[in-house]
Amino acid sequence: MKPTIADLRRDYTRDGLTEAQAPDEPHLLFATWFAQAVEIETTEANAMMLATVDEHGQPHLRTLLLKGFDERGFVFFTNYQSAKGEQLATQPRAAMTFWWHDLERQVRIEGQVEKVSDEESDVYFHSRPAGSRLGAWASPQSQVIAGREVLEQRLAALEIQYAEDQPPRPPHWGGYRLVPQVIEFWQGRASRLHDRLRYQLQDGQWRRERLAP
Ligand SMILES: Cc1cc2nc3c(=O)[nH]c(=O)nc-3n(C[C@H](O)[C@H](O)[C@H](O)COP(=O)(O)O)c2cc1C
């Protein structure tokens, strides 16, 4: 018999997360977990969910690609005039979640969001494949369009315009950095007794606590 949705479940037994394995700085643990995700995950390890809120308090959630991280925060690139760009302009806070299925791990990050420098956006923009660079110009992200042909016509015109030259970075396209206040590492364990270690920034120091699953 086919399982019902209620029957779908998996016991997590791959690994554990102890305090001894958790460094004082959460970005170091993120770096370890991210490297393992790149190695082991069959889907894009840098895919994550980004939540923002609008002026009514309505949350909005979508998938994005992480494009960099260090002790300053977690960087992603998008259209500054998109729905998320408008939400971040009025409410510069966000939450980010990674779910690494094969590793049975989740990471949740919350904090303030700031734009990265123009130089940082330029460097990443010019590292992108040619099609993606023109796509950033062609797509008025999150706007209603009459049909797919609108995008195809714009792209065709841009391909002629930039047949010889490199397109510059659109002024409305660039990076944001989520500057973390809270980072939680979740490792699935047997019998739903998962490991959860939460780091919170307090007076410039990271405090680490274990949470019940
Ligand atoms: C796997 C995956 C990766 C994505 N990566 C990005 C990204 O890095 N930047 C981006 O602007 N949109 C990305 N998108 C599209 C977003 O999910 C979303 O549709 C878009 O950013 C518009 O969101 P908004 O209308 O809430 O601003 C990605 C979608 C998927 C499924």
Coordinates of N, CA, C and O in Angstrom, one line a residue, residues 24-150:
D24 N 34.0 28.5 19.5 CA 33.4 29.7 20.1 C 32.8 30.6 19.0 O 31.8 31.3 19.3
E25 N 33.3 30.6 17.8 CA 32.8 31.5 16.8 C 31.9 30.6 15.8 O 32.4 29.7 15.2
P26 N 30.6 31.0 15.7 CA 29.7 30.2 14.9 C 30.1 30.1 13.4 O 29.8 29.1 12.8
H27 N 30.7 31.1 12.9 CA 31.0 31.1 11.4 C 32.1 30.0 11.2 O 32.1 29.4 10.0
L28 N 32.8 29.6 12.2 CA 33.8 28.5 12.0 C 33.1 27.1 11.9 O 33.4 26.3 11.1
L29 N 32.0 27.0 12.7 CA 31.2 25.7 12.6 C 30.5 25.7 11.3 O 30.4 24.7 10.6
F30 N 29.9 26.9 10.9 CA 29.3 27.0 9.6 C 30.2 26.6 8.5 O 29.9 25.9 7.6
A31 N 31.5 27.1 8.6 CA 32.4 26.8 7.5 C 32.7 25.2 7.4 O 32.7 24.7 6.3
T32 N 32.8 24.6 8.6 CA 32.9 23.1 8.6 C 31.7 22.4 8.0 O 31.9 21.6 7.1
W33 N 30.6 22.8 8.4 CA 29.3 22.2 7.9 C 29.1 22.5 6.4 O 28.7 21.6 5.7
F34 N 29.4 23.7 6.0 CA 29.2 24.1 4.6 C 30.2 23.2 3.7 O 29.8 22.7 2.7
A35 N 31.4 23.1 4.1 CA 32.4 22.3 3.3 C 31.9 20.9 3.2 O 32.0 20.2 2.2
Q36 N 31.4 20.3 4.3 CA 30.9 18.9 4.3 C 29.6 18.9 3.4 O 29.4 17.9 2.6
A37 N 28.8 19.9 3.4 CA 27.6 19.9 2.5 C 28.0 19.9 1.0 O 27.4 19.2 0.2
V38 N 29.0 20.8 0.7 CA 29.5 20.8 -0.7 C 29.9 19.5 -1.1 O 29.7 19.0 -2.3
E39 N 30.6 18.8 -0.2 CA 31.2 17.4 -0.6 C 30.1 16.4 -0.7 O 30.1 15.5 -1.6
I40 N 29.1 16.4 0.2 CA 28.2 15.3 0.3 C 26.8 15.5 -0.3 O 26.2 14.5 -0.8
E41 N 26.3 16.7 -0.2 CA 24.9 16.9 -0.6 C 24.8 16.7 -2.1 O 25.7 17.1 -2.9
T42 N 23.7 16.1 -2.6 CA 23.5 15.9 -4.0 C 22.8 17.1 -4.7 O 22.8 17.2 -5.9
T43 N 22.2 18.0 -3.9 CA 21.6 19.2 -4.4 C 22.6 20.4 -4.1 O 23.6 20.2 -3.5
E44 N 22.2 21.6 -4.5 CA 23.0 22.7 -4.3 C 23.2 23.0 -2.8 O 22.3 23.4 -2.1
A45 N 24.4 22.9 -2.3 CA 24.7 23.1 -0.9 C 24.5 24.6 -0.5 O 24.2 24.8 0.7
N46 N 24.6 25.5 -1.4 CA 24.5 26.9 -1.1 C 23.0 27.4 -1.3 O 22.8 28.6 -1.1
A47 N 22.1 26.5 -1.6 CA 20.7 27.0 -1.7 C 20.1 27.1 -0.3 O 20.4 26.3 0.6
M48 N 19.4 28.2 0.0 CA 18.8 28.4 1.3 C 17.5 29.2 1.1 O 17.2 29.7 0.1
M49 N 16.8 29.2 2.2 CA 15.5 30.0 2.2 C 15.8 31.3 2.9 O 16.4 31.3 4.0
L50 N 15.3 32.4 2.3 CA 15.5 33.7 2.9 C 14.1 34.3 3.2 O 13.3 34.4 2.3
A51 N 13.9 34.7 4.5 CA 12.6 35.3 4.9 C 12.8 36.8 5.1 O 13.8 37.2 5.8
T52 N 11.9 37.6 4.6 CA 11.9 39.0 4.9 C 10.4 39.3 5.3 O 9.5 38.5 5.1
V53 N 10.2 40.5 5.9 CA 8.9 40.9 6.2 C 8.5 42.3 5.6 O 9.4 43.1 5.4
D54 N 7.2 42.4 5.2 CA 6.8 43.7 4.6 C 6.3 44.6 5.7 O 6.3 44.3 6.9
E55 N 5.8 45.8 5.3 CA 5.4 46.8 6.3 C 4.2 46.4 7.1 O 3.9 47.0 8.1
H56 N 3.5 45.4 6.7 CA 2.3 44.9 7.4 C 2.7 43.7 8.4 O 1.8 43.2 9.0
G57 N 4.0 43.4 8.4 CA 4.4 42.3 9.2 C 4.2 40.9 8.5 O 4.4 39.9 9.1
Q58 N 3.8 40.9 7.2 CA 3.6 39.7 6.5 C 5.0 39.1 6.1 O 5.8 39.8 5.4
P59 N 5.3 37.9 6.5 CA 6.6 37.3 6.1 C 6.5 36.8 4.7 O 5.5 36.4 4.2
H60 N 7.7 36.9 4.0 CA 7.8 36.4 2.6 C 9.1 35.5 2.6 O 10.1 35.9 3.1
L61 N 8.9 34.4 1.9 CA 10.0 33.4 2.0 C 10.3 32.9 0.6 O 9.4 32.6 -0.2
R62 N 11.6 32.8 0.2 CA 12.0 32.3 -1.1 C 13.4 31.7 -1.0 O 14.1 31.9 -0.1
T63 N 13.7 30.9 -2.1 CA 15.0 30.2 -2.2 C 16.0 31.1 -2.8 O 15.6 31.8 -3.8
L64 N 17.2 31.2 -2.3 CA 18.3 32.0 -2.9 C 19.5 31.2 -2.8 O 19.6 30.2 -2.1
L65 N 20.6 31.7 -3.5 CA 21.9 31.0 -3.4 C 22.8 31.9 -2.5 O 22.9 33.1 -2.8
L66 N 23.4 31.3 -1.5 CA 24.5 32.0 -0.7 C 25.7 32.1 -1.6 O 26.1 31.2 -2.3
K67 N 26.3 33.3 -1.6 CA 27.5 33.5 -2.5 C 28.7 33.9 -1.7 O 29.8 34.1 -2.4
G68 N 28.6 33.9 -0.4 CA 29.9 34.1 0.4 C 29.5 34.2 1.8 O 28.4 34.5 2.2
F69 N 30.5 33.9 2.7 CA 30.3 34.1 4.1 C 31.7 34.3 4.8 O 32.7 33.7 4.3
D70 N 31.7 35.0 5.9 CA 32.9 35.1 6.7 C 32.4 35.6 8.1 O 31.2 35.6 8.3
E71 N 33.3 36.1 8.9 CA 32.9 36.5 10.2 C 31.9 37.7 10.2 O 31.2 38.0 11.2
R72 N 31.9 38.4 9.1 CA 31.0 39.6 9.0 C 29.5 39.2 8.7 O 28.6 39.9 9.0
G73 N 29.3 38.1 8.0 CA 28.0 37.7 7.7 C 27.9 36.8 6.4 O 28.9 36.3 5.9
F74 N 26.6 36.7 5.9 CA 26.3 35.8 4.8 C 25.7 36.6 3.7 O 24.8 37.4 3.8
V75 N 26.3 36.4 2.5 CA 26.1 37.3 1.3 C 25.3 36.6 0.3 O 25.5 35.4 -0.1
F76 N 24.3 37.3 -0.3 CA 23.5 36.9 -1.4 C 23.3 38.0 -2.4 O 23.5 39.2 -2.0
F77 N 23.0 37.7 -3.6 CA 22.8 38.7 -4.7 C 21.4 38.7 -5.2 O 20.9 37.6 -5.4
T78 N 20.9 39.9 -5.6 CA 19.6 39.9 -6.1 C 19.3 41.3 -6.7 O 20.2 42.1 -6.8
N79 N 18.0 41.5 -7.1 CA 17.6 42.8 -7.6 C 17.2 43.7 -6.5 O 16.2 43.3 -5.7
Y80 N 17.8 44.9 -6.3 CA 17.4 45.8 -5.2 C 16.0 46.3 -5.3 O 15.4 46.8 -4.4
Q81 N 15.4 46.2 -6.6 CA 14.1 46.7 -6.8 C 13.0 45.6 -6.7 O 11.9 45.8 -7.0
S82 N 13.5 44.4 -6.4 CA 12.5 43.2 -6.3 C 11.7 43.4 -5.1 O 11.9 44.3 -4.3
A83 N 10.7 42.5 -4.9 CA 9.8 42.5 -3.7 C 10.7 42.4 -2.5 O 10.5 43.2 -1.5
K84 N 11.7 41.5 -2.5 CA 12.5 41.4 -1.3 C 13.4 42.6 -1.1 O 13.6 43.0 0.1
G85 N 13.8 43.3 -2.2 CA 14.6 44.5 -2.1 C 13.8 45.6 -1.4 O 14.3 46.3 -0.5
E86 N 12.5 45.7 -1.8 CA 11.6 46.7 -1.2 C 11.4 46.4 0.3 O 11.3 47.3 1.1
Q87 N 11.2 45.1 0.6 CA 11.0 44.7 2.0 C 12.2 45.0 2.8 O 12.1 45.5 3.9
L88 N 13.4 44.8 2.3 CA 14.6 45.0 3.0 C 14.9 46.5 3.2 O 15.5 46.9 4.2
A89 N 14.3 47.3 2.2 CA 14.5 48.8 2.3 C 13.7 49.3 3.5 O 14.2 50.2 4.2
T90 N 12.5 48.8 3.8 CA 11.7 49.3 4.9 C 12.0 48.5 6.2 O 11.8 49.1 7.3
Q91 N 12.4 47.3 6.1 CA 12.6 46.5 7.3 C 13.9 45.7 7.1 O 13.9 44.5 6.5
P92 N 15.1 46.2 7.4 CA 16.3 45.6 7.0 C 16.7 44.4 7.9 O 17.8 44.4 8.5
R93 N 15.8 43.5 8.1 CA 16.1 42.3 8.9 C 15.7 41.1 8.1 O 14.7 41.2 7.3
A94 N 16.3 39.9 8.3 CA 15.9 38.7 7.6 C 16.3 37.5 8.4 O 17.0 37.6 9.4
A95 N 15.8 36.4 7.9 CA 16.2 35.1 8.5 C 16.5 34.2 7.3 O 16.0 34.3 6.2
M96 N 17.5 33.3 7.5 CA 18.0 32.4 6.5 C 18.0 31.0 7.0 O 18.4 30.8 8.2
T97 N 17.6 30.0 6.2 CA 17.7 28.6 6.7 C 18.3 27.8 5.6 O 17.9 27.8 4.4
F98 N 19.2 26.9 6.0 CA 19.8 25.9 5.1 C 19.2 24.5 5.6 O 19.2 24.3 6.9
W99 N 18.8 23.7 4.7 CA 18.5 22.3 5.1 C 19.3 21.4 4.2 O 19.2 21.3 3.0
W100 N 20.3 20.7 4.9 CA 21.2 19.8 4.2 C 20.7 18.4 4.5 O 21.0 17.8 5.6
H101 N 19.9 17.9 3.6 CA 19.1 16.7 3.7 C 20.0 15.5 4.0 O 19.8 14.7 4.9
D102 N 21.1 15.3 3.2 CA 21.9 14.1 3.3 C 22.7 14.1 4.6 O 22.9 13.0 5.2
L103 N 23.0 15.3 5.1 CA 23.8 15.4 6.4 C 22.8 15.4 7.6 O 23.3 15.4 8.7
E104 N 21.5 15.5 7.3 CA 20.5 15.6 8.3 C 20.8 16.8 9.2 O 20.8 16.8 10.5
R105 N 21.1 18.0 8.6 CA 21.4 19.2 9.3 C 20.6 20.4 8.8 O 20.3 20.5 7.6
Q106 N 20.3 21.3 9.8 CA 19.7 22.5 9.4 C 20.5 23.6 10.1 O 21.0 23.4 11.3
V107 N 20.7 24.8 9.4 CA 21.2 26.0 10.1 C 20.3 27.1 9.9 O 19.7 27.3 8.8
R108 N 20.0 27.8 11.0 CA 19.1 29.0 11.0 C 19.9 30.2 11.4 O 20.6 30.2 12.4
I109 N 19.7 31.3 10.6 CA 20.5 32.5 10.9 C 19.5 33.7 10.9 O 18.6 33.8 10.0
E110 N 19.6 34.6 11.9 CA 18.8 35.8 11.9 C 19.6 37.0 12.2 O 20.6 36.9 12.9
G111 N 19.2 38.1 11.7 CA 20.0 39.3 11.9 C 19.6 40.5 11.1 O 18.5 40.5 10.4
Q112 N 20.4 41.5 11.1 CA 20.2 42.7 10.3 C 20.8 42.5 8.9 O 21.8 41.7 8.7
V113 N 20.2 43.2 7.9 CA 20.7 43.1 6.5 C 21.3 44.4 6.1 O 20.6 45.5 6.3
E114 N 22.4 44.4 5.4 CA 23.0 45.6 4.8 C 23.4 45.3 3.4 O 23.7 44.2 3.1
K115 N 23.5 46.4 2.6 CA 24.0 46.2 1.2 C 25.5 46.0 1.3 O 26.2 46.6 2.1
V116 N 26.1 45.1 0.4 CA 27.5 45.0 0.4 C 28.0 46.2 -0.4 O 27.3 47.0 -1.0
S117 N 29.3 46.4 -0.4 CA 29.9 47.6 -1.1 C 29.7 47.4 -2.6 O 29.6 46.3 -3.1
D118 N 29.7 48.5 -3.4 CA 29.6 48.5 -4.8 C 30.7 47.6 -5.4 O 30.5 46.9 -6.3
E119 N 31.9 47.7 -4.8 CA 33.1 46.9 -5.3 C 32.8 45.4 -5.2 O 33.1 44.7 -6.1
E120 N 32.2 45.0 -4.1 CA 31.9 43.6 -3.8 C 30.9 43.1 -4.8 O 31.0 42.0 -5.4
S121 N 29.9 44.0 -5.1 CA 28.9 43.6 -6.1 C 29.5 43.5 -7.5 O 29.1 42.6 -8.3
D122 N 30.3 44.5 -7.8 CA 31.0 44.5 -9.1 C 31.8 43.2 -9.3 O 31.7 42.6 -10.4
V123 N 32.6 42.9 -8.3 CA 33.4 41.7 -8.5 C 32.6 40.5 -8.8 O 32.9 39.7 -9.7
Y124 N 31.5 40.3 -8.0 CA 30.7 39.1 -8.2 C 30.0 39.2 -9.5 O 29.9 38.2 -10.3
F125 N 29.4 40.4 -9.9 CA 28.7 40.5 -11.1 C 29.5 40.1 -12.3 O 29.1 39.3 -13.2
H126 N 30.8 40.5 -12.3 CA 31.6 40.3 -13.5 C 32.2 38.8 -13.5 O 32.7 38.4 -14.5
S127 N 32.0 38.1 -12.4 CA 32.4 36.7 -12.3 C 31.3 35.8 -12.9 O 31.5 34.6 -13.1
R128 N 30.1 36.4 -13.1 CA 28.9 35.5 -13.6 C 29.0 35.2 -15.1 O 29.6 36.0 -15.8
P129 N 28.4 34.1 -15.5 CA 28.4 33.8 -16.9 C 27.7 35.0 -17.7 O 26.8 35.7 -17.1
A130 N 28.0 35.1 -19.0 CA 27.5 36.2 -19.8 C 26.0 36.3 -19.8 O 25.4 37.3 -19.6
G131 N 25.4 35.1 -19.9 CA 23.9 35.0 -19.9 C 23.3 35.6 -18.7 O 22.3 36.3 -18.7
S132 N 23.9 35.3 -17.5 CA 23.3 35.7 -16.2 C 23.5 37.3 -16.1 O 22.7 37.9 -15.5
R133 N 24.6 37.8 -16.7 CA 24.9 39.2 -16.6 C 23.8 40.0 -17.4 O 23.2 40.9 -16.9
L134 N 23.5 39.5 -18.6 CA 22.4 40.1 -19.4 C 21.1 39.9 -18.7 O 20.2 40.8 -18.8
G135 N 20.9 38.7 -18.2 CA 19.6 38.4 -17.5 C 19.3 39.4 -16.4 O 18.1 39.8 -16.2
A136 N 20.3 39.8 -15.7 CA 20.1 40.8 -14.6 C 19.6 42.1 -15.1 O 18.8 42.8 -14.5
W137 N 20.0 42.5 -16.4 CA 19.5 43.7 -17.0 C 18.1 43.4 -17.5 O 17.2 44.3 -17.5
A138 N 17.9 42.2 -18.1 CA 16.6 42.0 -18.8 C 15.4 41.8 -17.9 O 14.3 42.1 -18.3
S139 N 15.6 41.3 -16.7 CA 14.5 41.0 -15.8 C 14.1 42.0 -14.8 O 14.9 42.2 -13.9
P140 N 12.9 42.6 -14.9 CA 12.5 43.5 -13.8 C 11.9 42.7 -12.7 O 10.7 42.6 -12.5
Q141 N 12.8 42.1 -11.9 CA 12.4 41.0 -11.0 C 11.2 41.4 -10.1 O 11.2 42.5 -9.5
S142 N 10.3 40.6 -10.0 CA 9.0 40.7 -9.2 C 8.0 41.6 -9.8 O 6.9 41.7 -9.2
Q143 N 8.2 42.2 -11.0 CA 7.2 43.0 -11.6 C 6.3 42.0 -12.4 O 6.8 41.0 -12.9
V144 N 5.0 42.4 -12.6 CA 4.1 41.7 -13.5 C 4.6 42.0 -15.0 O 4.8 43.2 -15.3
I145 N 4.7 41.0 -15.8 CA 5.0 41.2 -17.2 C 3.9 40.5 -18.1 O 3.3 39.6 -17.6
A146 N 3.8 41.0 -19.3 CA 2.7 40.6 -20.2 C 2.9 39.1 -20.6 O 1.9 38.4 -20.9
G147 N 4.1 38.7 -20.7 CA 4.4 37.3 -21.2 C 5.9 37.1 -21.3 O 6.7 38.0 -21.1
R148 N 6.3 35.8 -21.5 CA 7.7 35.5 -21.6 C 8.4 36.2 -22.7 O 9.6 36.5 -22.5
E149 N 7.6 36.5 -23.7 CA 8.3 37.2 -24.9 C 8.9 38.6 -24.5 O 9.8 39.0 -25.1
V150 N 8.3 39.2 -23.4 CA 8.9 40.5 -23.0 C 10.4 40.3 -22.6 O 11.2 41.0 -23.0

